[in-house]
Amino acid sequence: MEKRQLGRSGLRVSRLALGTMTWGGDTDAEEAASQLVAFVDAGGTLVDTADIYAEGEAERVLGSLLGDLVPRDDVVVATKAVARRTDGPFGGGASRGALLSALDGSLRRLGTDHLDLWQLHAWDAGVPIEETLSALEYAVTSGKVRYVGVSNYAGWQLATAASHASAVAPIVSCQYEYSLLERGVDREAAPAALHHGIGLLPWAPLGRGVLTGKYRTGTPADSRGASSEFAGYVEHHRTDRAARIVQAVATAADGLGTSPLVVALAWVRDRPGVVAPVVGARDTGQLTGSLAAEELTLPPAIRSALDDVSCVDVGYPERGPK
C-alpha cells in the first residue's frame, strides 16, 4: 500500500486507515484479529480508535493484538480523547486534567507506553484553547505522544488550534466525515487544513455504507441500516440527492469493471489534502473489498463527473466577493 506524509509532519502512514469503532462491540476479538492481519499484510499501517469506542473495549482489543499478533512498531496507533467517558470531574472534555487522565487510560488499555497520534475528538468551548494545547504539548514532551491532531472542528476552530499550537506539538491531522455524500468540509475546513499543512483523515468515506449501493433497492437484513443502533446513522444519507450520487458511482463502477465501494473510496482518497480515509468493516471480507481500492486511480473524466454530481454550494465569504 502506498504511504503518504501526514500533513507537514515527518510521519508517513498508509493511504488507507483501519477504523475500529465496532471493535469490542459488534466486532469480537477474533474478527478484529483477522481484520488487523489482513490490513497489515496488505501494507496498511494506520489504525484508528478512540477511548469511547465500545466504552474503551476497542482500545483493549487493539492492545491485546499488538505485540504477539502484529509487532507494535509495524502499526501507527491513533486514538482520541475529549468525549465524555464518566461523570467524574476528569471524565471528559478538553481541560488539562481531563485530557491527561484520558491519555493515561488509553495507554493502559492499549498496553503501550506511547501513542503515535493523539487526537482531540471535538472542540470544547468551555476550555481556553491555550489550556487544551498546553496539555498536548506536555503529552509530546513527556514522550507519551508522538504527534497530535483534532477531529470534527469547524474551519475557524481548526485554524485557531493550528495558529496557537506550539512548534513542539503542531496540529498534523484532522478527521472529518468526508465522502461524495458529505462534502461540507470543502467550504472551510479542507481549505484551512491545506493552508496550515494539516493532513485530512476522512471518516465514513463510504457515506455510512450508502455509497456501496447496498441500499439502492431496500435495507439488507445484515446491514447497519437494519440495526436499531445504526439505522438513524445510515438514514442520514438516504436522500434523493444521495440516490443520484449513488447511481453515478454505480455507473462509473460498471464502466471500470469494479465495485461502487472501490470507486467511492478512490474518489475521496485522492481529494486535495486527504492522507488516508478511515475504513471500518463488518468483517474481513468487507475490508478486503476496501483494500481493492489501492489498485484504482479514477480517470480524470470520471472524477470530474463525480465532482459535479456531488458538489456543494459555496457562498460568500468562502467564494469571495463578486
PDB file of C-alpha atoms in Angstrom:
ATOM      1  CA  MET A   1       0.000   0.000   0.000  1.00  0.00           C
ATOM      2  CA  GLU A   2       1.285   3.459  -0.893  1.00  0.00           C
ATOM      3  CA  LYS A   3       2.447   5.635   2.018  1.00  0.00           C
ATOM      4  CA  ARG A   4       1.796   9.343   2.430  1.00  0.00           C
ATOM      5  CA  GLN A   5       3.174  12.108   4.613  1.00  0.00           C
ATOM      6  CA  LEU A   6       0.769  13.127   7.380  1.00  0.00           C
ATOM      7  CA  GLY A   7       0.469  16.851   6.751  1.00  0.00           C
ATOM      8  CA  ARG A   8       3.774  18.654   7.134  1.00  0.00           C
ATOM      9  CA  SER A   9       4.979  16.179   9.744  1.00  0.00           C
ATOM     10  CA  GLY A  10       7.666  13.562   9.246  1.00  0.00           C
ATOM     11  CA  LEU A  11       5.175  10.760   9.934  1.00  0.00           C
ATOM     12  CA  ARG A  12       4.386   8.531   6.966  1.00  0.00           C
ATOM     13  CA  VAL A  13       1.239   6.389   7.028  1.00  0.00           C
ATOM     14  CA  SER A  14      -0.620   4.072   4.679  1.00  0.00           C
ATOM     15  CA  ARG A  15      -3.116   5.877   2.444  1.00  0.00           C
ATOM     16  CA  LEU A  16      -5.918   3.819   3.940  1.00  0.00           C
ATOM     17  CA  ALA A  17      -6.562   3.638   7.688  1.00  0.00           C
ATOM     18  CA  LEU A  18      -8.295   0.829   9.563  1.00  0.00           C
ATOM     19  CA  GLY A  19     -11.165   2.007  11.756  1.00  0.00           C
ATOM     20  CA  THR A  20     -12.118   0.165  14.955  1.00  0.00           C
ATOM     21  CA  MET A  21     -15.369   1.816  16.074  1.00  0.00           C
ATOM     22  CA  THR A  22     -17.178  -1.551  16.318  1.00  0.00           C
ATOM     23  CA  TRP A  23     -14.328  -3.500  17.910  1.00  0.00           C
ATOM     24  CA  GLY A  24     -15.220  -4.830  21.329  1.00  0.00           C
ATOM     25  CA  GLY A  25     -18.896  -4.490  20.415  1.00  0.00           C
ATOM     26  CA  ASP A  26     -20.318  -5.840  17.160  1.00  0.00           C
ATOM     27  CA  THR A  27     -16.826  -6.984  16.145  1.00  0.00           C
ATOM     28  CA  ASP A  28     -15.353  -9.557  18.530  1.00  0.00           C
ATOM     29  CA  ALA A  29     -11.643 -10.055  19.230  1.00  0.00           C
ATOM     30  CA  GLU A  30     -11.283 -12.951  16.791  1.00  0.00           C
ATOM     31  CA  GLU A  31     -12.729 -10.985  13.875  1.00  0.00           C
ATOM     32  CA  ALA A  32     -10.720  -7.903  14.876  1.00  0.00           C
ATOM     33  CA  ALA A  33      -7.546 -10.012  14.774  1.00  0.00           C
ATOM     34  CA  SER A  34      -8.414 -11.245  11.286  1.00  0.00           C
ATOM     35  CA  GLN A  35      -9.012  -7.684  10.073  1.00  0.00           C
ATOM     36  CA  LEU A  36      -5.770  -6.383  11.571  1.00  0.00           C
ATOM     37  CA  VAL A  37      -3.699  -9.143   9.996  1.00  0.00           C
ATOM     38  CA  ALA A  38      -5.329  -8.639   6.583  1.00  0.00           C
ATOM     39  CA  PHE A  39      -4.755  -4.888   6.823  1.00  0.00           C
ATOM     40  CA  VAL A  40      -1.088  -5.151   7.823  1.00  0.00           C
ATOM     41  CA  ASP A  41      -0.431  -7.891   5.261  1.00  0.00           C
ATOM     42  CA  ALA A  42      -1.748  -5.506   2.599  1.00  0.00           C
ATOM     43  CA  GLY A  43       0.753  -2.857   3.708  1.00  0.00           C
ATOM     44  CA  GLY A  44      -1.576  -0.888   5.965  1.00  0.00           C
ATOM     45  CA  THR A  45      -0.068   0.881   8.959  1.00  0.00           C
ATOM     46  CA  LEU A  46      -2.517   3.460  10.378  1.00  0.00           C
ATOM     47  CA  VAL A  47      -5.067   2.046  12.854  1.00  0.00           C
ATOM     48  CA  ASP A  48      -7.602   4.494  14.282  1.00  0.00           C
ATOM     49  CA  THR A  49      -9.554   4.098  17.507  1.00  0.00           C
ATOM     50  CA  ALA A  50     -10.953   6.239  20.366  1.00  0.00           C
ATOM     51  CA  ASP A  51     -11.337   6.000  24.109  1.00  0.00           C
ATOM     52  CA  ILE A  52     -15.143   5.922  23.863  1.00  0.00           C
ATOM     53  CA  TYR A  53     -15.489   3.219  21.206  1.00  0.00           C
ATOM     54  CA  ALA A  54     -17.384   0.371  22.892  1.00  0.00           C
ATOM     55  CA  GLU A  55     -16.723   2.164  26.204  1.00  0.00           C
ATOM     56  CA  GLY A  56     -12.981   1.561  25.896  1.00  0.00           C
ATOM     57  CA  GLU A  57     -13.205  -2.039  24.682  1.00  0.00           C
ATOM     58  CA  ALA A  58     -11.995  -1.113  21.184  1.00  0.00           C
ATOM     59  CA  GLU A  59      -8.713   0.108  22.668  1.00  0.00           C
ATOM     60  CA  ARG A  60      -8.430  -3.003  24.838  1.00  0.00           C
ATOM     61  CA  VAL A  61      -8.991  -5.320  21.875  1.00  0.00           C
ATOM     62  CA  LEU A  62      -6.437  -3.473  19.758  1.00  0.00           C
ATOM     63  CA  GLY A  63      -3.947  -3.515  22.617  1.00  0.00           C
ATOM     64  CA  SER A  64      -4.380  -7.267  23.044  1.00  0.00           C
ATOM     65  CA  LEU A  65      -3.411  -7.796  19.395  1.00  0.00           C
ATOM     66  CA  LEU A  66      -0.261  -5.678  19.412  1.00  0.00           C
ATOM     67  CA  GLY A  67       2.953  -7.491  20.160  1.00  0.00           C
ATOM     68  CA  ASP A  68       2.145 -11.171  19.675  1.00  0.00           C
ATOM     69  CA  LEU A  69      -0.073 -10.941  16.569  1.00  0.00           C
ATOM     70  CA  VAL A  70       1.329  -7.793  14.966  1.00  0.00           C
ATOM     71  CA  PRO A  71       4.581  -6.112  16.077  1.00  0.00           C
ATOM     72  CA  ARG A  72       3.845  -2.817  17.848  1.00  0.00           C
ATOM     73  CA  ASP A  73       6.363  -0.980  15.680  1.00  0.00           C
ATOM     74  CA  ASP A  74       4.581  -2.102  12.488  1.00  0.00           C
ATOM     75  CA  VAL A  75       1.464  -0.103  13.367  1.00  0.00           C
ATOM     76  CA  VAL A  76       0.763   3.624  13.735  1.00  0.00           C
ATOM     77  CA  VAL A  77      -1.641   3.702  16.683  1.00  0.00           C
ATOM     78  CA  ALA A  78      -4.056   6.648  16.656  1.00  0.00           C
ATOM     79  CA  THR A  79      -6.672   7.271  19.310  1.00  0.00           C
ATOM     80  CA  LYS A  80      -8.841  10.147  20.539  1.00  0.00           C
ATOM     81  CA  ALA A  81      -9.918  11.894  23.731  1.00  0.00           C
ATOM     82  CA  VAL A  82     -12.366  14.652  24.841  1.00  0.00           C
ATOM     83  CA  ALA A  83     -15.691  12.783  24.575  1.00  0.00           C
ATOM     84  CA  ARG A  84     -17.416  12.111  27.920  1.00  0.00           C
ATOM     85  CA  ARG A  85     -16.393   8.737  29.409  1.00  0.00           C
ATOM     86  CA  THR A  86     -17.556   9.052  33.020  1.00  0.00           C
ATOM     87  CA  ASP A  87     -19.459  11.528  35.203  1.00  0.00           C
ATOM     88  CA  GLY A  88     -16.363  12.379  37.230  1.00  0.00           C
ATOM     89  CA  PRO A  89     -14.550  15.734  37.112  1.00  0.00           C
ATOM     90  CA  PHE A  90     -11.946  14.362  34.700  1.00  0.00           C
ATOM     91  CA  GLY A  91     -14.264  12.054  32.746  1.00  0.00           C
ATOM     92  CA  GLY A  92     -14.354  14.106  29.559  1.00  0.00           C
ATOM     93  CA  GLY A  93     -13.684  17.443  27.936  1.00  0.00           C
ATOM     94  CA  ALA A  94     -10.546  19.206  26.811  1.00  0.00           C
ATOM     95  CA  SER A  95      -9.268  20.565  30.128  1.00  0.00           C
ATOM     96  CA  ARG A  96      -5.682  19.743  31.044  1.00  0.00           C
ATOM     97  CA  GLY A  97      -6.789  17.402  33.827  1.00  0.00           C
ATOM     98  CA  ALA A  98      -9.366  15.572  31.712  1.00  0.00           C
ATOM     99  CA  LEU A  99      -7.030  15.129  28.747  1.00  0.00           C
ATOM    100  CA  LEU A 100      -4.100  13.809  30.738  1.00  0.00           C
ATOM    101  CA  SER A 101      -6.405  11.442  32.621  1.00  0.00           C
ATOM    102  CA  ALA A 102      -7.790  10.212  29.286  1.00  0.00           C
ATOM    103  CA  LEU A 103      -4.264   9.773  27.940  1.00  0.00           C
ATOM    104  CA  ASP A 104      -3.219   7.562  30.834  1.00  0.00           C
ATOM    105  CA  GLY A 105      -6.363   5.482  30.383  1.00  0.00           C
ATOM    106  CA  SER A 106      -5.769   4.993  26.663  1.00  0.00           C
ATOM    107  CA  LEU A 107      -2.150   3.968  27.233  1.00  0.00           C
ATOM    108  CA  ARG A 108      -3.263   1.461  29.854  1.00  0.00           C
ATOM    109  CA  ARG A 109      -5.972  -0.093  27.684  1.00  0.00           C
ATOM    110  CA  LEU A 110      -3.724  -0.221  24.623  1.00  0.00           C
ATOM    111  CA  GLY A 111      -0.869  -1.724  26.614  1.00  0.00           C
ATOM    112  CA  THR A 112       1.697   0.649  25.164  1.00  0.00           C
ATOM    113  CA  ASP A 113       3.997   3.340  26.536  1.00  0.00           C
ATOM    114  CA  HIS A 114       3.193   5.853  23.791  1.00  0.00           C
ATOM    115  CA  LEU A 115       0.640   6.857  21.183  1.00  0.00           C
ATOM    116  CA  ASP A 116       1.752   7.613  17.660  1.00  0.00           C
ATOM    117  CA  LEU A 117      -1.138  10.028  17.053  1.00  0.00           C
ATOM    118  CA  TRP A 118      -3.390  11.512  19.746  1.00  0.00           C
ATOM    119  CA  GLN A 119      -6.436  13.425  18.538  1.00  0.00           C
ATOM    120  CA  LEU A 120      -8.962  15.738  20.143  1.00  0.00           C
ATOM    121  CA  HIS A 121     -12.345  14.201  19.311  1.00  0.00           C
ATOM    122  CA  ALA A 122     -14.238  17.520  19.410  1.00  0.00           C
ATOM    123  CA  TRP A 123     -13.907  21.217  20.224  1.00  0.00           C
ATOM    124  CA  ASP A 124     -14.589  22.111  23.862  1.00  0.00           C
ATOM    125  CA  ALA A 125     -15.985  25.653  24.055  1.00  0.00           C
ATOM    126  CA  GLY A 126     -15.759  25.584  27.854  1.00  0.00           C
ATOM    127  CA  VAL A 127     -11.957  25.388  27.947  1.00  0.00           C
ATOM    128  CA  PRO A 128      -9.472  28.004  26.713  1.00  0.00           C
ATOM    129  CA  ILE A 129      -7.669  26.688  23.657  1.00  0.00           C
ATOM    130  CA  GLU A 130      -4.348  27.615  25.301  1.00  0.00           C
ATOM    131  CA  GLU A 131      -5.040  25.173  28.154  1.00  0.00           C
ATOM    132  CA  THR A 132      -6.008  22.401  25.764  1.00  0.00           C
ATOM    133  CA  LEU A 133      -2.923  22.903  23.623  1.00  0.00           C
ATOM    134  CA  SER A 134      -0.665  23.015  26.687  1.00  0.00           C
ATOM    135  CA  ALA A 135      -1.874  19.519  27.561  1.00  0.00           C
ATOM    136  CA  LEU A 136      -0.994  18.336  24.055  1.00  0.00           C
ATOM    137  CA  GLU A 137       2.452  19.884  24.372  1.00  0.00           C
ATOM    138  CA  TYR A 138       3.012  18.164  27.712  1.00  0.00           C
ATOM    139  CA  ALA A 139       1.904  14.850  26.218  1.00  0.00           C
ATOM    140  CA  VAL A 140       4.511  15.211  23.477  1.00  0.00           C
ATOM    141  CA  THR A 141       7.378  16.444  25.659  1.00  0.00           C
ATOM    142  CA  SER A 142       6.710  13.645  28.175  1.00  0.00           C
ATOM    143  CA  GLY A 143       7.217  11.062  25.429  1.00  0.00           C
ATOM    144  CA  LYS A 144       3.720   9.639  25.835  1.00  0.00           C
ATOM    145  CA  VAL A 145       2.586  11.010  22.444  1.00  0.00           C
ATOM    146  CA  ARG A 146       4.471  11.439  19.170  1.00  0.00           C
ATOM    147  CA  TYR A 147       2.046  13.564  17.116  1.00  0.00           C
ATOM    148  CA  VAL A 148      -1.261  15.334  17.776  1.00  0.00           C
ATOM    149  CA  GLY A 149      -4.373  16.120  15.753  1.00  0.00           C
ATOM    150  CA  VAL A 150      -8.026  17.128  16.018  1.00  0.00           C
ATOM    151  CA  SER A 151     -11.395  15.858  14.833  1.00  0.00           C
ATOM    152  CA  ASN A 152     -14.728  17.415  13.884  1.00  0.00           C
ATOM    153  CA  TYR A 153     -13.503  21.018  14.281  1.00  0.00           C
ATOM    154  CA  ALA A 154     -15.209  23.807  12.360  1.00  0.00           C
ATOM    155  CA  GLY A 155     -12.928  25.589   9.918  1.00  0.00           C
ATOM    156  CA  TRP A 156     -12.306  28.541  12.256  1.00  0.00           C
ATOM    157  CA  GLN A 157     -11.654  26.173  15.163  1.00  0.00           C
ATOM    158  CA  LEU A 158      -9.103  24.239  13.128  1.00  0.00           C
ATOM    159  CA  ALA A 159      -7.349  27.460  12.083  1.00  0.00           C
ATOM    160  CA  THR A 160      -7.363  28.701  15.687  1.00  0.00           C
ATOM    161  CA  ALA A 161      -5.827  25.489  17.018  1.00  0.00           C
ATOM    162  CA  ALA A 162      -3.237  25.406  14.256  1.00  0.00           C
ATOM    163  CA  SER A 163      -2.272  29.031  14.825  1.00  0.00           C
ATOM    164  CA  HIS A 164      -1.933  28.677  18.609  1.00  0.00           C
ATOM    165  CA  ALA A 165      -0.204  25.285  18.695  1.00  0.00           C
ATOM    166  CA  SER A 166       3.474  25.270  19.591  1.00  0.00           C
ATOM    167  CA  ALA A 167       6.294  24.144  17.328  1.00  0.00           C
ATOM    168  CA  VAL A 168       6.831  21.247  19.744  1.00  0.00           C
ATOM    169  CA  ALA A 169       3.294  19.900  19.263  1.00  0.00           C
ATOM    170  CA  PRO A 170       1.856  21.219  15.979  1.00  0.00           C
ATOM    171  CA  ILE A 171      -1.511  20.001  14.743  1.00  0.00           C
ATOM    172  CA  VAL A 172      -0.665  17.495  11.990  1.00  0.00           C
ATOM    173  CA  SER A 173      -4.031  15.822  11.296  1.00  0.00           C
ATOM    174  CA  CYS A 174      -7.767  16.438  11.288  1.00  0.00           C
ATOM    175  CA  GLN A 175     -10.645  13.993  11.000  1.00  0.00           C
ATOM    176  CA  TYR A 176     -13.957  14.814   9.344  1.00  0.00           C
ATOM    177  CA  GLU A 177     -16.843  12.968   7.795  1.00  0.00           C
ATOM    178  CA  TYR A 178     -15.972  13.324   4.126  1.00  0.00           C
ATOM    179  CA  SER A 179     -17.374  11.465   1.142  1.00  0.00           C
ATOM    180  CA  LEU A 180     -19.249  12.004  -2.096  1.00  0.00           C
ATOM    181  CA  LEU A 181     -22.369  12.326   0.072  1.00  0.00           C
ATOM    182  CA  GLU A 182     -20.853  14.648   2.683  1.00  0.00           C
ATOM    183  CA  ARG A 183     -18.709  17.436   1.241  1.00  0.00           C
ATOM    184  CA  GLY A 184     -19.317  20.198   3.759  1.00  0.00           C
ATOM    185  CA  VAL A 185     -15.623  20.295   4.656  1.00  0.00           C
ATOM    186  CA  ASP A 186     -14.894  21.627   1.161  1.00  0.00           C
ATOM    187  CA  ARG A 187     -16.312  25.002   2.229  1.00  0.00           C
ATOM    188  CA  GLU A 188     -13.870  25.926   5.012  1.00  0.00           C
ATOM    189  CA  ALA A 189     -12.276  23.025   6.887  1.00  0.00           C
ATOM    190  CA  ALA A 190     -10.427  21.475   3.947  1.00  0.00           C
ATOM    191  CA  PRO A 191      -9.014  24.824   2.740  1.00  0.00           C
ATOM    192  CA  ALA A 192      -7.918  25.583   6.318  1.00  0.00           C
ATOM    193  CA  ALA A 193      -6.207  22.202   6.575  1.00  0.00           C
ATOM    194  CA  LEU A 194      -4.375  22.738   3.289  1.00  0.00           C
ATOM    195  CA  HIS A 195      -3.281  26.233   4.317  1.00  0.00           C
ATOM    196  CA  HIS A 196      -1.855  25.034   7.633  1.00  0.00           C
ATOM    197  CA  GLY A 197      -0.330  21.821   6.271  1.00  0.00           C
ATOM    198  CA  ILE A 198      -2.662  19.523   8.200  1.00  0.00           C
ATOM    199  CA  GLY A 199      -3.450  16.083   6.785  1.00  0.00           C
ATOM    200  CA  LEU A 200      -7.101  15.079   6.293  1.00  0.00           C
ATOM    201  CA  LEU A 201      -8.253  11.705   7.621  1.00  0.00           C
ATOM    202  CA  PRO A 202     -11.844  11.247   6.369  1.00  0.00           C
ATOM    203  CA  TRP A 203     -14.220   9.127   8.407  1.00  0.00           C
ATOM    204  CA  ALA A 204     -17.319   7.492   6.864  1.00  0.00           C
ATOM    205  CA  PRO A 205     -15.690   7.767   3.403  1.00  0.00           C
ATOM    206  CA  LEU A 206     -18.340   5.400   2.028  1.00  0.00           C
ATOM    207  CA  GLY A 207     -21.209   7.644   3.083  1.00  0.00           C
ATOM    208  CA  ARG A 208     -22.004   5.450   6.101  1.00  0.00           C
ATOM    209  CA  GLY A 209     -22.266   2.486   3.747  1.00  0.00           C
ATOM    210  CA  VAL A 210     -24.760   4.077   1.360  1.00  0.00           C
ATOM    211  CA  LEU A 211     -22.172   4.573  -1.418  1.00  0.00           C
ATOM    212  CA  THR A 212     -21.606   0.823  -1.672  1.00  0.00           C
ATOM    213  CA  GLY A 213     -25.012   0.622  -3.326  1.00  0.00           C
ATOM    214  CA  LYS A 214     -26.337  -1.924  -0.844  1.00  0.00           C
ATOM    215  CA  TYR A 215     -29.374   0.258  -0.015  1.00  0.00           C
ATOM    216  CA  ARG A 216     -30.466   1.015  -3.574  1.00  0.00           C
ATOM    217  CA  THR A 217     -33.384  -1.441  -3.511  1.00  0.00           C
ATOM    218  CA  GLY A 218     -34.002  -1.822   0.208  1.00  0.00           C
ATOM    219  CA  THR A 219     -32.307  -2.480   3.533  1.00  0.00           C
ATOM    220  CA  PRO A 220     -30.325  -5.746   3.740  1.00  0.00           C
ATOM    221  CA  ALA A 221     -31.111  -7.663   6.928  1.00  0.00           C
ATOM    222  CA  ASP A 222     -27.427  -7.945   7.866  1.00  0.00           C
ATOM    223  CA  SER A 223     -26.614  -4.266   7.271  1.00  0.00           C
ATOM    224  CA  ARG A 224     -26.138  -1.431   9.756  1.00  0.00           C
ATOM    225  CA  GLY A 225     -29.256   0.172   8.335  1.00  0.00           C
ATOM    226  CA  ALA A 226     -31.287  -2.755   9.669  1.00  0.00           C
ATOM    227  CA  SER A 227     -29.967  -2.451  13.243  1.00  0.00           C
ATOM    228  CA  SER A 228     -31.697  -0.332  15.863  1.00  0.00           C
ATOM    229  CA  GLU A 229     -28.343   1.163  16.901  1.00  0.00           C
ATOM    230  CA  PHE A 230     -27.225   2.358  13.458  1.00  0.00           C
ATOM    231  CA  ALA A 231     -30.465   2.786  11.487  1.00  0.00           C
ATOM    232  CA  GLY A 232     -30.580   6.545  12.077  1.00  0.00           C
ATOM    233  CA  TYR A 233     -26.878   6.845  11.308  1.00  0.00           C
ATOM    234  CA  VAL A 234     -27.434   5.320   7.861  1.00  0.00           C
ATOM    235  CA  GLU A 235     -30.767   7.061   7.181  1.00  0.00           C
ATOM    236  CA  HIS A 236     -28.975  10.409   7.352  1.00  0.00           C
ATOM    237  CA  HIS A 237     -27.664   9.759   3.832  1.00  0.00           C
ATOM    238  CA  ARG A 238     -30.674   8.046   2.291  1.00  0.00           C
ATOM    239  CA  THR A 239     -31.989  11.066   0.404  1.00  0.00           C
ATOM    240  CA  ASP A 240     -32.946  11.869  -3.183  1.00  0.00           C
ATOM    241  CA  ARG A 241     -29.632  13.695  -3.657  1.00  0.00           C
ATOM    242  CA  ALA A 242     -27.754  10.694  -2.317  1.00  0.00           C
ATOM    243  CA  ALA A 243     -29.638   8.375  -4.662  1.00  0.00           C
ATOM    244  CA  ARG A 244     -28.476  10.405  -7.678  1.00  0.00           C
ATOM    245  CA  ILE A 245     -24.878  10.262  -6.484  1.00  0.00           C
ATOM    246  CA  VAL A 246     -25.048   6.534  -5.758  1.00  0.00           C
ATOM    247  CA  GLN A 247     -26.383   5.954  -9.275  1.00  0.00           C
ATOM    248  CA  ALA A 248     -23.462   7.929 -10.737  1.00  0.00           C
ATOM    249  CA  VAL A 249     -21.000   5.900  -8.681  1.00  0.00           C
ATOM    250  CA  ALA A 250     -22.620   2.642  -9.798  1.00  0.00           C
ATOM    251  CA  THR A 251     -22.458   3.724 -13.440  1.00  0.00           C
ATOM    252  CA  ALA A 252     -18.772   4.592 -13.065  1.00  0.00           C
ATOM    253  CA  ALA A 253     -18.086   1.252 -11.388  1.00  0.00           C
ATOM    254  CA  ASP A 254     -19.784  -0.656 -14.219  1.00  0.00           C
ATOM    255  CA  GLY A 255     -17.668   1.175 -16.762  1.00  0.00           C
ATOM    256  CA  LEU A 256     -14.451   0.495 -14.869  1.00  0.00           C
ATOM    257  CA  GLY A 257     -15.252  -3.133 -14.103  1.00  0.00           C
ATOM    258  CA  THR A 258     -15.061  -2.644 -10.349  1.00  0.00           C
ATOM    259  CA  SER A 259     -17.372  -2.085  -7.376  1.00  0.00           C
ATOM    260  CA  PRO A 260     -19.111   1.133  -6.271  1.00  0.00           C
ATOM    261  CA  LEU A 261     -17.235   0.806  -2.971  1.00  0.00           C
ATOM    262  CA  VAL A 262     -13.871   0.984  -4.732  1.00  0.00           C
ATOM    263  CA  VAL A 263     -14.919   3.972  -6.859  1.00  0.00           C
ATOM    264  CA  ALA A 264     -16.243   5.935  -3.869  1.00  0.00           C
ATOM    265  CA  LEU A 265     -13.161   5.196  -1.783  1.00  0.00           C
ATOM    266  CA  ALA A 266     -10.723   6.055  -4.583  1.00  0.00           C
ATOM    267  CA  TRP A 267     -12.520   9.384  -5.104  1.00  0.00           C
ATOM    268  CA  VAL A 268     -12.150  10.587  -1.502  1.00  0.00           C
ATOM    269  CA  ARG A 269      -8.660   9.103  -1.072  1.00  0.00           C
ATOM    270  CA  ASP A 270      -7.303  11.325  -3.833  1.00  0.00           C
ATOM    271  CA  ARG A 271      -9.035  14.570  -2.888  1.00  0.00           C
ATOM    272  CA  PRO A 272      -6.678  17.513  -2.205  1.00  0.00           C
ATOM    273  CA  GLY A 273      -5.156  17.268   1.263  1.00  0.00           C
ATOM    274  CA  VAL A 274      -6.504  13.807   2.038  1.00  0.00           C
ATOM    275  CA  VAL A 275      -3.943  11.446   3.528  1.00  0.00           C
ATOM    276  CA  ALA A 276      -5.918   8.335   4.475  1.00  0.00           C
ATOM    277  CA  PRO A 277      -9.650   7.591   4.603  1.00  0.00           C
ATOM    278  CA  VAL A 278     -10.607   5.623   7.730  1.00  0.00           C
ATOM    279  CA  VAL A 279     -12.487   2.465   6.762  1.00  0.00           C
ATOM    280  CA  GLY A 280     -14.406   0.336   9.229  1.00  0.00           C
ATOM    281  CA  ALA A 281     -15.586  -3.118   8.191  1.00  0.00           C
ATOM    282  CA  ARG A 282     -18.158  -5.562   9.483  1.00  0.00           C
ATOM    283  CA  ASP A 283     -15.894  -8.473   8.608  1.00  0.00           C
ATOM    284  CA  THR A 284     -12.623  -9.277   6.864  1.00  0.00           C
ATOM    285  CA  GLY A 285     -14.350  -9.903   3.552  1.00  0.00           C
ATOM    286  CA  GLN A 286     -15.773  -6.391   3.596  1.00  0.00           C
ATOM    287  CA  LEU A 287     -12.346  -4.996   4.471  1.00  0.00           C
ATOM    288  CA  THR A 288     -10.811  -6.867   1.537  1.00  0.00           C
ATOM    289  CA  GLY A 289     -13.249  -5.047  -0.734  1.00  0.00           C
ATOM    290  CA  SER A 290     -11.985  -1.706   0.577  1.00  0.00           C
ATOM    291  CA  LEU A 291      -8.355  -2.733   0.179  1.00  0.00           C
ATOM    292  CA  ALA A 292      -9.043  -3.308  -3.523  1.00  0.00           C
ATOM    293  CA  ALA A 293      -9.251   0.469  -3.942  1.00  0.00           C
ATOM    294  CA  GLU A 294      -5.454   0.525  -3.807  1.00  0.00           C
ATOM    295  CA  GLU A 295      -5.449  -0.757  -7.396  1.00  0.00           C
ATOM    296  CA  LEU A 296      -7.614   2.044  -8.800  1.00  0.00           C
ATOM    297  CA  THR A 297      -6.901   5.625  -9.789  1.00  0.00           C
ATOM    298  CA  LEU A 298     -10.000   7.258 -11.235  1.00  0.00           C
ATOM    299  CA  PRO A 299      -9.718   8.564 -14.821  1.00  0.00           C
ATOM    300  CA  PRO A 300      -9.972  12.387 -14.916  1.00  0.00           C
ATOM    301  CA  ALA A 301     -13.290  12.343 -16.797  1.00  0.00           C
ATOM    302  CA  ILE A 302     -14.953  10.104 -14.217  1.00  0.00           C
ATOM    303  CA  ARG A 303     -13.504  12.083 -11.313  1.00  0.00           C
ATOM    304  CA  SER A 304     -14.820  15.301 -12.865  1.00  0.00           C
ATOM    305  CA  ALA A 305     -18.278  13.809 -13.340  1.00  0.00           C
ATOM    306  CA  LEU A 306     -18.421  12.648  -9.717  1.00  0.00           C
ATOM    307  CA  ASP A 307     -17.191  16.063  -8.576  1.00  0.00           C
ATOM    308  CA  ASP A 308     -20.043  17.700 -10.466  1.00  0.00           C
ATOM    309  CA  VAL A 309     -22.848  15.422  -9.301  1.00  0.00           C
ATOM    310  CA  SER A 310     -21.794  15.714  -5.641  1.00  0.00           C
ATOM    311  CA  CYS A 311     -20.734  19.372  -5.458  1.00  0.00           C
ATOM    312  CA  VAL A 312     -21.868  21.573  -2.592  1.00  0.00           C
ATOM    313  CA  ASP A 313     -22.849  25.230  -2.757  1.00  0.00           C
ATOM    314  CA  VAL A 314     -20.060  27.544  -1.679  1.00  0.00           C
ATOM    315  CA  GLY A 315     -21.300  31.042  -0.986  1.00  0.00           C
ATOM    316  CA  TYR A 316     -19.921  34.268   0.362  1.00  0.00           C
ATOM    317  CA  PRO A 317     -17.439  34.716   2.011  1.00  0.00           C
ATOM    318  CA  GLU A 318     -15.813  31.380   1.122  1.00  0.00           C
ATOM    319  CA  ARG A 319     -16.016  32.052  -2.616  1.00  0.00           C
ATOM    320  CA  GLY A 320     -15.003  35.707  -2.191  1.00  0.00           C
ATOM    321  CA  PRO A 321     -16.914  38.816  -3.294  1.00  0.00           C
ATOM    322  CA  LYS A 322     -18.439  39.141  -6.738  1.00  0.00           C
TER     323      LYS A 322
END
